[in-house]
Amino acid sequence: MPTQTKYALPLGAATREAFGKALVELGRTNPNIVALDADLSKSTYTAGFAKEFPDRFIECGIAEANMIAIGAGLASAGKIPFAASFSVFAMNKGFEQLRVTVAYPSVNLKVVGTHSGISIGEDGPSQMSVEDLSLACSLPGFTVISPADEIAMIELVKLAAAHVGPVFIRAGRPKVARVYEAGRTFKIGESIELLEGSDVTLMATGLLVAESIRAAEALEAEGISAGVIDFHTIKPLDREAIARAARETGAIVVSEEHLVDGGLGVRVAQVVAEMHPVPMEFVGIQNTYAESATPEQLLDKYGLLARDVAAAARRVVQRKR
Amino acid sequence: MQKTSDVAQLAAITKRMRRTVIEMITEAGSGHPGGSLSAAEIVTTLFFDVLRHDPDNPQWPDRDRFILSKGHCCPILYAVMAECGYCPKDKLMTLRKLGSIYQGHPDVRFLPSLEASTGSLGLGLSLGIGMSLAARLNKGKPGGKSRSYVVLGDGEIQEGQIWEAAMAAAFLHVDNLVAIVDYNQIQLDGFVKDIMSLEPLADKWRGFGWHVIEAYGHDIAALQNAFGEASSMQGKPTCILAHTIKGKGVSFMENNPKFHGTAPTREECAKALQELA
C-alpha cells in the first residue's frame, strides 16, 4: 500500500545476511534445497546452511565456473540448488556456464551474487559487480531479482525457490536501510509503489530504493511531488507499472548501483519508448570502474545518493515543461 | 530395446551405428565424423550393455546419466539413442536441418531424453558431478542408484574447467562418476601433441586423485572390463583413458585431421559404406 507518512528507514541487516537466513529456513522445510559455495561461505552467509545441513552443502573451492555447472547438474537431477559467491565472480567467471548449462536448457538453478555494486567498498573494482544485472538479464529465461532490504530479500529468496526456472538474486555487502515492514508480501515480476507522486516517478532497485525515498522527501519540500517504485524484479519487468507511471507523472528517473549501460534504466527506457515516451534521467555508474574507499565515500563520489536522485528529478521535471 | 553383453552382437551394432553416422553427416553436409567414429564402441557398449536405463521410461529417477561432453560428436549418440528407441530412426537424416530434433550439438529442448545440452567444450564433467551428487543425496530413495558417465574429447580436456571438475570429483569422493576420454590424438587444428600436449595424461588424472584405467577404445571386451572395474570402485571417481583412432572404421578418415569436422562427399560416403558393409 502506498503511504504518505515519512519513512523512518532504520538501518537493517545486509541483504546477503538476509539471504543466508532465508536459505536456512528453506532448508528446514524443503529437503531438495542444496547450497554451493566457492570458498566464500562466511561472506555470502551460506555458512549457516552449511552448518545445519552439511550433507546438502557443497564446497566447490575457488572454482566458480565448476560450481555453476555442478549446480546445473544437481538441478537437472531434481534438486533446487542455490549457488552463491561474490556476484562479480559468479556472473563473470560463471557466465559461459550460466549460458550453456543453465539458461539454454532452462534448469532450475538459483544463483546468488553477493557484494554487488560499489558498496563493497575498500576491496576495489576487481571485486565490484557493476555488470551483473546486464549479464543476468541477457540470459533468455532468467528471472533477475534485486531486493532493496532484508525483508524483501527473505521473501524473494523463498519465492525464487518456489519458482521453477533459473533465477539470479543480487545481494549487497553493507547493512542497508529497511524499506519494508515485516509481513510485507511480494510477487516476482510485480513492482511495489512505495510513494505516490504526480510530477515524476523515481524508479529504483537495491540500495537506491531507500535513496529514492529520501530524494522524494527532499523534493516534496520544494513542491515537487515524486512517486517511488521499487523494482525488486528486473526481469521479467513490470511493464504495466512503467507505462502507468509514464502516463500519470510524465517523467521518470531510474536509479541503480550498476553501470548505466545494460541495467534497470535502459530496460525501463525500452518499455517507456514502446508504451508511452516521456523524458527520463538515469542515475548509475557512468562508463567507469570505481576505486577503493568506504562505501559512503564511493556512493558520494560516483553519484548514487538521494542528492543525485533528486538532482536528476529536477532535471527531468524541467524537461517536461 | 534388447540389451546384450555379447561382444559379437555389440560389434555388429557398432558397425551399423558407424554406417548411420556416415549417412547422417553426408546428408547434413556438415558435421564431425572423426570423433563420432572414434567413440562408436564406447557409446554403443554403454547404451547396449552398461547403462541402467529404460527408453520407455526416460525420466526414470534411477537411470544412469550419459553426458556427451564433446557434443560435436552427437551423430553417434543420436544413432545409438534412436537404435535404443528413445527417438525416431526415420528422422536421423534430418540432422542439422531446420526443426530437426537432431540439432548440430545436443539440445535438450529438442530431444528431452538427452541428459544435457552440450557443445561448448569443458562443461560436461561438472554436470556429471552434479548429477552424481544428486544421486548420493538421494541414497536409499528414488534416484539414489544412478551413476554418471561423461565422454570427454582429448582436445576438450585442454579446457581449464575439466581440471576444476577433476579436482572437485576426487575431493568430494564422487565414486558414482566415470569419465571416458576418447583419446583419438586429433583435434581440429591437427594432432593433439602438436596443439597442446596432454601427456603424461594418466599421471595427470592419477595426480588429481582419480582411479585410472587404460583401454583400447575399440576393444569392446576391454571396455566392458573397464566399466565393470569402474562400478566397483569405492571412494574415487574413475577415468577410462580410451585409446582410439580418429575416424575408426573408414580407411581414408582414420588418423586424418581433415575428418575432424568435414562431412564426406557423396563419393566418399559410398566408399565408406562399402568399407563398413
Coordinates of C-alpha atoms in Angstrom, one line a residue:
Chain A
M1 CA 0.0 0.0 0.0
P2 CA 1.4 3.4 -0.8
T3 CA 1.9 5.6 2.2
Q4 CA 2.5 9.3 2.5
T5 CA 3.9 9.1 6.0
K6 CA 7.6 9.9 6.4
Y7 CA 9.7 6.8 6.0
A8 CA 11.8 6.0 9.1
L9 CA 14.3 3.9 7.0
P10 CA 16.0 2.4 10.1
L11 CA 19.3 0.6 9.4
G12 CA 18.7 -3.1 8.9
A13 CA 20.7 -6.2 8.1
A14 CA 22.7 -6.6 4.9
T15 CA 20.8 -8.3 2.2
R16 CA 23.5 -11.1 2.0
E17 CA 22.8 -11.9 5.6
A18 CA 19.1 -12.0 5.0
F19 CA 19.7 -14.4 2.1
G20 CA 21.6 -16.7 4.5
K21 CA 18.8 -16.6 6.9
A22 CA 16.2 -17.4 4.3
L23 CA 18.3 -20.2 2.9
V24 CA 18.4 -21.9 6.3
E25 CA 14.6 -21.5 6.7
L26 CA 14.1 -23.1 3.2
G27 CA 16.5 -25.9 4.1
R28 CA 14.3 -26.8 7.1
T29 CA 11.2 -27.1 5.1
N30 CA 12.4 -28.5 1.8
P31 CA 14.9 -31.4 1.6
N32 CA 15.6 -30.7 -2.0
I33 CA 17.3 -27.4 -1.3
V34 CA 21.1 -27.7 -1.8
A35 CA 23.7 -24.9 -1.4
L36 CA 27.0 -24.5 -3.2
D37 CA 29.7 -22.0 -2.5
A38 CA 33.2 -21.2 -3.7
D39 CA 35.2 -20.6 -0.6
L40 CA 33.2 -17.5 0.5
S41 CA 30.6 -19.1 2.7
K42 CA 31.3 -16.8 5.6
S43 CA 30.9 -13.8 3.4
T44 CA 27.9 -15.0 1.4
Y45 CA 26.3 -16.3 4.5
T46 CA 25.8 -19.8 3.2
A47 CA 27.8 -20.9 6.2
G48 CA 24.7 -21.1 8.3
F49 CA 23.1 -23.6 5.9
A50 CA 26.4 -25.5 5.7
K51 CA 26.5 -25.8 9.5
E52 CA 22.9 -27.0 9.8
F53 CA 22.8 -29.2 6.6
P54 CA 26.4 -30.3 6.0
D55 CA 25.3 -33.1 3.6
R56 CA 23.4 -30.6 1.5
F57 CA 26.2 -28.1 1.3
I58 CA 28.8 -28.5 -1.5
E59 CA 32.1 -26.6 -1.1
C60 CA 33.5 -26.2 -4.6
G61 CA 36.7 -24.4 -3.7
I62 CA 37.8 -21.3 -5.7
A63 CA 36.3 -22.5 -8.9
E64 CA 33.1 -20.6 -9.8
A65 CA 32.7 -22.0 -13.3
N66 CA 32.8 -25.5 -12.0
M67 CA 30.4 -24.5 -9.2
I68 CA 27.8 -23.2 -11.6
A69 CA 27.9 -26.3 -13.8
I70 CA 27.8 -28.7 -10.8
G71 CA 24.7 -26.8 -9.7
A72 CA 23.2 -27.2 -13.1
G73 CA 23.8 -31.0 -12.8
L74 CA 22.1 -31.1 -9.4
A75 CA 19.2 -29.1 -10.8
S76 CA 18.9 -31.4 -13.8
A77 CA 18.6 -34.3 -11.4
G78 CA 15.8 -32.7 -9.5
K79 CA 17.5 -30.7 -6.7
I80 CA 16.9 -27.0 -6.0
P81 CA 20.5 -25.7 -5.8
F82 CA 21.5 -22.2 -4.6
A83 CA 25.0 -21.4 -5.8
A84 CA 26.5 -18.4 -4.1
S85 CA 29.6 -16.3 -4.5
F86 CA 30.5 -12.7 -4.8
S87 CA 28.4 -11.5 -7.7
V88 CA 31.4 -10.5 -9.7
F89 CA 32.8 -14.0 -9.7
A90 CA 29.6 -15.9 -10.1
M91 CA 28.5 -13.9 -13.0
N92 CA 31.8 -13.2 -14.8
K93 CA 33.7 -16.4 -14.2
G94 CA 30.5 -18.5 -14.4
F95 CA 28.9 -16.7 -17.3
E96 CA 29.5 -19.3 -20.0
Q97 CA 28.3 -22.0 -17.6
L98 CA 25.2 -19.9 -16.8
R99 CA 24.6 -19.6 -20.5
V100 CA 25.2 -23.2 -21.7
T101 CA 24.4 -25.3 -18.7
V102 CA 21.7 -23.2 -17.0
A103 CA 19.9 -20.7 -19.3
Y104 CA 20.0 -22.7 -22.6
P105 CA 18.5 -26.0 -21.1
S106 CA 16.5 -23.8 -18.6
V107 CA 17.5 -25.7 -15.5
N108 CA 16.2 -24.8 -12.0
L109 CA 19.4 -23.3 -10.6
K110 CA 19.4 -20.2 -8.3
V111 CA 22.5 -18.0 -8.5
V112 CA 23.1 -15.6 -5.6
G113 CA 25.6 -12.9 -6.2
T114 CA 26.6 -11.0 -3.0
H115 CA 28.8 -8.0 -2.6
S116 CA 27.3 -6.4 -5.7
G117 CA 27.8 -2.8 -6.8
I118 CA 30.4 -0.5 -5.5
S119 CA 29.2 -0.5 -1.9
I120 CA 31.6 -3.4 -1.2
G121 CA 34.0 -0.5 -0.6
E122 CA 37.6 -0.9 0.2
D123 CA 38.2 -4.1 -1.8
G124 CA 38.0 -2.1 -5.1
P125 CA 36.9 -2.7 -8.6
S126 CA 38.2 -6.3 -9.1
Q127 CA 35.6 -7.3 -6.5
M128 CA 32.8 -4.9 -7.6
S129 CA 30.0 -6.3 -9.6
V130 CA 28.6 -3.5 -11.7
E131 CA 27.7 -5.5 -14.8
D132 CA 25.8 -8.4 -13.2
L133 CA 22.2 -7.2 -13.9
S134 CA 23.1 -6.6 -17.5
L135 CA 24.7 -10.1 -17.8
A136 CA 21.9 -11.8 -16.0
C137 CA 19.1 -10.0 -18.0
S138 CA 20.8 -11.0 -21.2
L139 CA 20.2 -14.7 -20.5
P140 CA 16.9 -15.9 -22.0
G141 CA 14.5 -17.3 -19.5
F142 CA 16.3 -16.0 -16.4
T143 CA 14.4 -14.3 -13.6
V144 CA 16.5 -11.4 -12.1
I145 CA 15.9 -10.2 -8.6
S146 CA 17.5 -7.3 -6.8
P147 CA 15.9 -6.8 -3.3
A148 CA 16.1 -3.5 -1.5
D149 CA 16.3 -4.7 2.1
E150 CA 16.4 -7.7 4.4
I151 CA 12.6 -8.1 4.4
A152 CA 12.4 -8.1 0.6
M153 CA 15.4 -10.5 0.4
I154 CA 13.9 -13.1 2.7
E155 CA 10.6 -13.2 0.9
L156 CA 12.1 -13.1 -2.6
V157 CA 14.5 -15.9 -1.8
K158 CA 11.6 -18.1 -0.8
L159 CA 9.7 -17.1 -3.9
A160 CA 12.8 -17.9 -6.0
A161 CA 12.9 -21.4 -4.5
A162 CA 9.3 -21.9 -5.4
H163 CA 9.7 -20.6 -8.9
V164 CA 10.7 -23.2 -11.5
G165 CA 13.5 -21.9 -13.7
P166 CA 16.8 -20.2 -13.4
V167 CA 17.0 -17.1 -11.1
F168 CA 19.7 -14.6 -10.3
I169 CA 19.5 -12.9 -6.9
R170 CA 21.6 -9.8 -6.3
A171 CA 22.7 -9.1 -2.7
G172 CA 24.9 -6.4 -1.1
R173 CA 27.6 -6.3 1.4
P174 CA 26.7 -3.4 3.8
K175 CA 23.9 -3.1 6.2
V176 CA 21.1 -1.3 4.4
A177 CA 18.1 0.8 5.4
R178 CA 14.9 -1.1 6.0
V179 CA 12.3 0.0 3.4
Y180 CA 9.7 -2.6 4.3
E181 CA 7.8 -3.7 7.4
A182 CA 7.9 -7.4 8.4
G183 CA 4.9 -9.3 6.9
R184 CA 5.1 -7.4 3.6
T185 CA 4.2 -9.7 0.6
F186 CA 6.0 -9.8 -2.7
K187 CA 5.4 -11.2 -6.1
I188 CA 8.1 -11.9 -8.6
G189 CA 7.7 -9.5 -11.5
E190 CA 5.4 -7.1 -9.7
S191 CA 7.0 -3.8 -8.7
I192 CA 5.9 -2.1 -5.5
E193 CA 4.8 1.6 -5.3
L194 CA 6.3 2.9 -2.1
L195 CA 5.2 6.6 -2.5
E196 CA 2.6 8.1 -4.7
G197 CA 3.6 11.2 -6.7
S198 CA 2.2 13.3 -9.6
D199 CA 5.2 15.2 -11.1
V200 CA 7.8 12.5 -11.5
T201 CA 8.3 8.8 -10.7
L202 CA 11.6 7.6 -9.1
M203 CA 12.2 4.0 -10.1
A204 CA 15.0 2.2 -8.3
T205 CA 16.4 -1.2 -7.3
G206 CA 18.6 -2.3 -4.4
L207 CA 20.3 0.3 -2.4
L208 CA 18.9 3.1 -4.5
V209 CA 15.3 2.4 -3.3
A210 CA 16.0 4.0 0.1
E211 CA 17.9 6.8 -1.6
S212 CA 14.9 7.5 -3.9
I213 CA 12.6 7.7 -0.9
R214 CA 14.9 10.2 0.7
A215 CA 15.1 12.1 -2.6
A216 CA 11.2 12.2 -2.8
E217 CA 11.0 13.6 0.7
A218 CA 13.5 16.3 -0.2
L219 CA 11.7 17.1 -3.4
E220 CA 8.4 17.4 -1.6
A221 CA 9.8 20.3 0.4
E222 CA 10.5 22.0 -2.9
G223 CA 7.0 21.4 -4.1
I224 CA 7.8 18.5 -6.5
S225 CA 5.6 15.5 -6.0
A226 CA 7.7 12.4 -6.6
G227 CA 6.4 8.8 -6.6
V228 CA 8.8 6.0 -5.8
I229 CA 8.6 2.4 -7.2
D230 CA 10.8 -0.5 -6.1
F231 CA 11.8 -2.8 -9.0
H232 CA 12.9 -5.8 -6.9
T233 CA 12.4 -7.8 -10.1
I234 CA 14.4 -6.6 -13.1
K235 CA 13.3 -9.4 -15.3
P236 CA 10.6 -10.0 -16.1
L237 CA 10.0 -6.3 -15.9
D238 CA 6.7 -4.9 -14.6
R239 CA 5.8 -3.2 -17.9
E240 CA 2.3 -2.1 -16.7
A241 CA 3.7 -0.2 -13.8
I242 CA 6.2 1.6 -16.0
A243 CA 3.5 2.6 -18.5
R244 CA 1.2 3.8 -15.8
A245 CA 3.9 5.9 -14.2
A246 CA 4.8 7.4 -17.6
R247 CA 1.2 8.3 -18.2
E248 CA 0.4 9.6 -14.8
T249 CA 3.6 11.5 -13.9
G250 CA 5.1 12.2 -17.4
A251 CA 8.7 12.0 -16.2
I252 CA 10.9 9.1 -14.9
V253 CA 14.2 8.8 -13.1
V254 CA 15.7 5.3 -12.8
S255 CA 18.5 4.7 -10.2
E256 CA 20.7 1.7 -9.6
E257 CA 24.0 0.7 -8.2
H258 CA 25.2 -0.6 -11.5
L259 CA 26.6 0.6 -14.8
V260 CA 24.0 2.7 -16.6
D261 CA 24.8 0.6 -19.6
G262 CA 22.6 -2.5 -19.6
G263 CA 21.0 -2.1 -16.2
L264 CA 17.5 -1.4 -15.0
G265 CA 17.4 2.1 -16.5
V266 CA 17.9 1.0 -20.1
R267 CA 15.4 -1.8 -19.7
V268 CA 12.8 0.7 -18.3
A269 CA 13.6 3.1 -21.2
Q270 CA 12.8 0.4 -23.7
V271 CA 9.4 -0.1 -22.2
V272 CA 8.8 3.7 -22.0
A273 CA 9.8 4.0 -25.6
E274 CA 7.4 1.3 -26.6
M275 CA 4.5 2.2 -24.5
H276 CA 4.4 5.9 -23.5
P277 CA 7.5 8.0 -24.3
V278 CA 8.3 10.6 -21.7
P279 CA 11.5 12.4 -20.5
M280 CA 13.9 10.2 -18.5
E281 CA 17.0 10.6 -16.4
F282 CA 19.4 7.8 -15.3
V283 CA 21.3 7.6 -12.0
G284 CA 24.0 4.9 -12.0
I285 CA 27.7 4.4 -12.6
Q286 CA 28.8 6.1 -15.8
N287 CA 31.1 4.1 -18.0
T288 CA 33.8 3.6 -15.5
Y289 CA 35.2 1.4 -12.7
A290 CA 35.3 2.8 -9.2
E291 CA 38.1 2.5 -6.6
S292 CA 38.9 1.7 -3.0
A293 CA 37.2 3.8 -0.3
T294 CA 34.4 3.4 2.2
P295 CA 31.0 2.6 0.8
E296 CA 29.7 6.0 1.8
Q297 CA 32.6 7.8 0.1
L298 CA 32.1 5.8 -3.1
L299 CA 28.3 6.3 -3.2
D300 CA 29.1 10.0 -2.8
K301 CA 31.8 10.2 -5.4
Y302 CA 30.1 8.1 -8.0
G303 CA 26.8 9.9 -7.6
L304 CA 24.5 7.3 -6.1
L305 CA 22.9 9.2 -3.2
A306 CA 19.5 10.8 -2.6
R307 CA 21.1 14.1 -3.6
D308 CA 21.9 12.7 -7.0
V309 CA 18.4 11.2 -7.5
A310 CA 16.8 14.5 -6.5
A311 CA 19.0 16.4 -8.9
A312 CA 18.0 14.0 -11.7
A313 CA 14.4 14.5 -10.8
R314 CA 14.7 18.3 -11.0
R315 CA 16.3 18.0 -14.4
V316 CA 13.7 15.6 -15.8
V317 CA 10.8 17.8 -14.4
Q318 CA 12.4 20.8 -16.2
R319 CA 12.4 18.8 -19.4
K320 CA 8.7 18.2 -19.2
R321 CA 8.0 21.9 -19.5
Chain B
M1 CA 15.3 -52.4 -26.5
Q2 CA 17.3 -55.6 -26.2
K3 CA 20.4 -55.2 -24.1
T4 CA 23.3 -57.6 -24.6
S5 CA 26.8 -58.3 -23.2
D6 CA 27.7 -60.4 -26.3
V7 CA 30.8 -58.9 -27.9
A8 CA 30.0 -60.0 -31.4
Q9 CA 26.5 -58.6 -31.1
L10 CA 27.8 -55.3 -29.8
A11 CA 30.4 -55.2 -32.6
A12 CA 27.7 -55.7 -35.2
I13 CA 25.6 -52.9 -33.7
T14 CA 28.6 -50.6 -33.6
K15 CA 29.3 -51.2 -37.3
R16 CA 25.7 -50.3 -38.1
M17 CA 26.0 -47.2 -36.0
R18 CA 29.1 -46.2 -37.9
R19 CA 27.2 -46.6 -41.2
T20 CA 24.4 -44.4 -39.8
V21 CA 26.8 -41.8 -38.7
I22 CA 28.4 -41.6 -42.1
E23 CA 25.0 -41.3 -43.8
M24 CA 23.7 -38.7 -41.4
I25 CA 26.7 -36.4 -41.7
T26 CA 26.8 -36.8 -45.5
E27 CA 23.1 -35.9 -45.7
A28 CA 23.7 -32.9 -43.4
G29 CA 26.6 -31.7 -45.5
S30 CA 28.5 -30.7 -42.3
G31 CA 29.4 -32.2 -39.0
H32 CA 32.2 -34.1 -37.2
P33 CA 32.6 -37.7 -38.4
G34 CA 36.1 -38.4 -37.0
G35 CA 35.2 -38.2 -33.3
S36 CA 31.8 -40.0 -33.8
L37 CA 33.6 -42.9 -35.3
S38 CA 36.3 -43.0 -32.6
A39 CA 33.7 -43.0 -29.8
A40 CA 31.4 -45.7 -31.5
E41 CA 32.4 -48.7 -29.4
I42 CA 32.3 -46.5 -26.2
V43 CA 28.8 -45.2 -26.8
T44 CA 27.4 -48.5 -28.1
T45 CA 28.8 -50.5 -25.2
L46 CA 27.4 -48.1 -22.7
F47 CA 23.9 -47.9 -24.1
F48 CA 23.5 -51.6 -25.1
D49 CA 25.3 -53.2 -22.2
V50 CA 26.5 -51.0 -19.3
L51 CA 24.0 -48.2 -18.5
R52 CA 20.9 -48.8 -16.4
H53 CA 18.3 -47.1 -18.5
D54 CA 14.9 -47.7 -20.0
P55 CA 14.0 -45.9 -23.3
D56 CA 10.3 -46.5 -22.4
N57 CA 10.8 -44.5 -19.2
P58 CA 13.3 -41.8 -20.0
Q59 CA 12.6 -39.9 -16.7
W60 CA 13.2 -43.0 -14.5
P61 CA 14.9 -41.4 -11.5
D62 CA 17.4 -44.3 -11.0
R63 CA 18.6 -44.3 -14.6
D64 CA 22.3 -43.8 -15.2
R65 CA 23.2 -40.5 -16.8
F66 CA 25.1 -40.2 -20.0
I67 CA 26.7 -36.9 -20.9
L68 CA 28.4 -36.4 -24.3
S69 CA 30.6 -33.5 -23.2
K70 CA 32.2 -33.5 -26.6
G71 CA 28.9 -32.5 -28.0
H72 CA 30.0 -32.1 -31.6
C73 CA 30.2 -35.9 -31.9
C74 CA 26.4 -36.1 -31.4
P75 CA 25.7 -38.2 -34.6
I76 CA 26.9 -41.3 -32.8
L77 CA 24.8 -40.5 -29.8
Y78 CA 21.7 -39.8 -31.9
A79 CA 22.2 -43.0 -33.9
V80 CA 22.6 -45.1 -30.7
M81 CA 19.7 -43.4 -28.9
A82 CA 17.4 -44.0 -31.9
E83 CA 18.5 -47.6 -32.1
C84 CA 17.6 -47.9 -28.4
G85 CA 14.2 -46.4 -29.1
Y86 CA 14.5 -43.0 -27.5
C87 CA 13.8 -41.1 -30.7
P88 CA 12.8 -41.9 -34.3
K89 CA 15.2 -43.6 -36.6
D90 CA 13.4 -42.4 -39.7
K91 CA 14.2 -38.8 -38.7
L92 CA 18.0 -39.3 -38.3
M93 CA 18.7 -38.0 -41.8
T94 CA 17.2 -34.6 -40.7
L95 CA 20.4 -33.9 -38.7
R96 CA 21.2 -30.2 -38.6
K97 CA 18.2 -29.3 -40.7
L98 CA 15.6 -26.6 -39.6
G99 CA 13.2 -28.0 -37.0
S100 CA 15.0 -31.3 -36.6
I101 CA 15.2 -32.9 -33.1
Y102 CA 18.7 -33.8 -34.2
Q103 CA 20.4 -30.5 -33.6
G104 CA 24.0 -29.7 -34.6
H105 CA 25.0 -30.2 -31.0
P106 CA 22.9 -32.0 -28.3
D107 CA 20.0 -29.8 -27.3
V108 CA 17.6 -31.0 -24.6
R109 CA 14.9 -28.6 -25.8
F110 CA 14.6 -30.6 -29.0
L111 CA 15.4 -34.0 -27.6
P112 CA 14.4 -34.2 -23.9
S113 CA 15.7 -37.7 -23.4
L114 CA 19.2 -36.2 -23.6
E115 CA 20.7 -35.6 -20.2
A116 CA 22.4 -32.3 -21.1
S117 CA 22.8 -29.7 -23.8
T118 CA 26.5 -29.6 -24.7
G119 CA 28.7 -28.2 -27.5
S120 CA 30.8 -25.7 -25.6
L121 CA 33.7 -27.9 -24.5
G122 CA 34.7 -28.4 -21.0
L123 CA 31.4 -28.3 -19.2
G124 CA 30.2 -31.9 -19.1
L125 CA 32.3 -33.3 -16.3
S126 CA 31.0 -30.7 -13.9
L127 CA 27.4 -31.6 -14.9
G128 CA 28.2 -35.2 -14.2
I129 CA 29.5 -34.3 -10.8
G130 CA 26.2 -32.5 -10.0
M131 CA 24.1 -35.4 -11.2
S132 CA 26.2 -37.9 -9.2
L133 CA 26.0 -35.8 -6.1
A134 CA 22.2 -35.6 -6.5
A135 CA 22.2 -39.4 -6.6
R136 CA 24.3 -39.5 -3.4
L137 CA 21.8 -37.2 -1.7
N138 CA 19.0 -39.5 -2.8
K139 CA 20.7 -42.6 -1.4
G140 CA 18.1 -45.1 -0.2
K141 CA 15.4 -43.2 -2.1
P142 CA 14.3 -43.0 -5.7
G143 CA 17.2 -41.6 -7.8
G144 CA 19.8 -43.0 -5.3
K145 CA 21.3 -45.6 -7.5
S146 CA 22.1 -43.5 -10.5
R147 CA 25.7 -43.3 -11.9
S148 CA 27.0 -40.7 -14.4
Y149 CA 29.1 -41.4 -17.4
V150 CA 30.8 -38.5 -19.2
V151 CA 32.5 -38.9 -22.5
L152 CA 35.2 -36.3 -23.0
G153 CA 37.2 -35.4 -26.1
D154 CA 41.0 -35.4 -25.7
G155 CA 41.3 -31.9 -27.2
E156 CA 38.4 -30.9 -24.9
I157 CA 40.4 -31.6 -21.7
Q158 CA 42.6 -28.6 -22.6
E159 CA 39.8 -26.6 -21.1
G160 CA 40.6 -25.5 -17.6
Q161 CA 37.2 -26.3 -16.2
I162 CA 37.8 -30.0 -16.8
W163 CA 40.6 -29.8 -14.2
E164 CA 38.5 -27.8 -11.7
A165 CA 36.0 -30.7 -12.1
A166 CA 38.7 -33.4 -11.8
M167 CA 39.9 -31.8 -8.6
A168 CA 36.4 -31.5 -7.2
A169 CA 35.2 -35.0 -8.1
A170 CA 38.1 -36.6 -6.3
F171 CA 37.9 -34.3 -3.3
L172 CA 34.2 -35.0 -3.0
H173 CA 34.8 -38.8 -3.5
V174 CA 32.3 -38.9 -6.3
D175 CA 32.7 -42.7 -6.9
N176 CA 29.5 -43.0 -9.0
L177 CA 31.1 -40.9 -11.8
V178 CA 33.0 -42.2 -14.7
A179 CA 34.9 -40.0 -17.2
I180 CA 35.8 -41.6 -20.5
V181 CA 38.5 -39.8 -22.5
D182 CA 38.2 -40.6 -26.2
Y183 CA 41.9 -40.3 -26.7
N184 CA 42.0 -40.2 -30.5
Q185 CA 45.0 -37.9 -30.7
I186 CA 43.5 -35.4 -33.1
Q187 CA 41.7 -32.1 -32.7
L188 CA 40.5 -29.5 -35.2
D189 CA 43.8 -27.9 -36.0
G190 CA 45.9 -31.1 -36.0
F191 CA 47.4 -33.6 -33.7
V192 CA 46.9 -33.1 -30.0
K193 CA 50.6 -33.5 -29.3
D194 CA 51.3 -30.5 -31.6
I195 CA 48.5 -28.3 -30.5
M196 CA 48.7 -28.7 -26.7
S197 CA 50.1 -32.0 -25.5
L198 CA 48.2 -33.7 -22.7
E199 CA 50.9 -36.2 -21.7
P200 CA 51.6 -37.7 -19.2
L201 CA 47.8 -38.0 -19.2
A202 CA 47.2 -41.0 -17.0
D203 CA 49.6 -39.4 -14.4
K204 CA 47.6 -36.2 -14.6
W205 CA 44.3 -37.9 -13.7
R206 CA 46.0 -40.0 -11.0
G207 CA 47.6 -36.9 -9.6
F208 CA 44.2 -35.3 -9.4
G209 CA 43.0 -38.3 -7.3
W210 CA 41.2 -40.5 -9.9
H211 CA 41.3 -44.2 -10.4
V212 CA 42.6 -44.6 -14.0
I213 CA 42.0 -47.4 -16.4
E214 CA 43.7 -47.5 -19.8
A215 CA 42.0 -49.5 -22.5
Y216 CA 41.9 -49.8 -26.3
G217 CA 38.7 -48.0 -27.1
H218 CA 37.8 -50.2 -30.0
D219 CA 38.0 -53.4 -27.9
I220 CA 34.5 -54.0 -26.6
A221 CA 35.6 -56.6 -24.1
A222 CA 38.3 -54.3 -22.8
L223 CA 35.7 -51.5 -22.4
Q224 CA 33.3 -53.9 -20.6
N225 CA 36.0 -54.8 -18.2
A226 CA 36.9 -51.2 -17.6
F227 CA 33.3 -50.2 -16.9
G228 CA 33.0 -53.2 -14.6
E229 CA 36.1 -52.2 -12.7
A230 CA 34.8 -48.6 -12.5
S231 CA 31.5 -49.6 -11.0
S232 CA 33.2 -51.5 -8.2
M233 CA 35.5 -48.5 -7.3
Q234 CA 34.8 -47.1 -3.9
G235 CA 35.7 -43.6 -2.8
K236 CA 37.2 -42.4 -6.0
P237 CA 35.9 -41.4 -9.5
T238 CA 37.2 -43.4 -12.4
C239 CA 38.8 -42.1 -15.6
I240 CA 38.9 -44.5 -18.5
L241 CA 41.6 -43.4 -21.0
A242 CA 40.2 -45.0 -24.1
H243 CA 42.9 -45.1 -26.7
T244 CA 41.1 -44.8 -30.0
I245 CA 41.6 -44.0 -33.7
K246 CA 40.0 -40.9 -35.1
G247 CA 37.8 -41.8 -38.0
K248 CA 38.0 -45.5 -37.0
G249 CA 36.5 -47.9 -39.5
V250 CA 36.9 -45.8 -42.6
S251 CA 40.4 -46.1 -44.1
F252 CA 40.7 -42.6 -45.5
M253 CA 39.2 -41.0 -42.4
E254 CA 41.5 -42.8 -39.9
N255 CA 44.1 -40.6 -38.3
N256 CA 43.2 -37.8 -40.7
P257 CA 42.6 -34.4 -39.1
K258 CA 40.6 -33.3 -42.1
F259 CA 37.7 -35.5 -41.0
H260 CA 37.5 -33.9 -37.5
G261 CA 35.0 -31.5 -38.9
T262 CA 34.4 -32.2 -42.5
A263 CA 31.5 -34.1 -44.0
P264 CA 32.2 -36.7 -46.6
T265 CA 31.2 -36.1 -50.2
R266 CA 28.6 -38.5 -51.7
E267 CA 31.5 -40.5 -53.3
E268 CA 33.4 -40.7 -50.0
C269 CA 30.2 -41.7 -48.3
A270 CA 29.7 -44.6 -50.8
K271 CA 33.2 -45.7 -50.3
A272 CA 33.0 -45.5 -46.6
L273 CA 29.7 -47.5 -46.5
Q274 CA 31.4 -50.2 -48.7
E275 CA 34.2 -50.4 -46.1
L276 CA 31.6 -50.7 -43.3
A277 CA 29.5 -53.3 -45.2

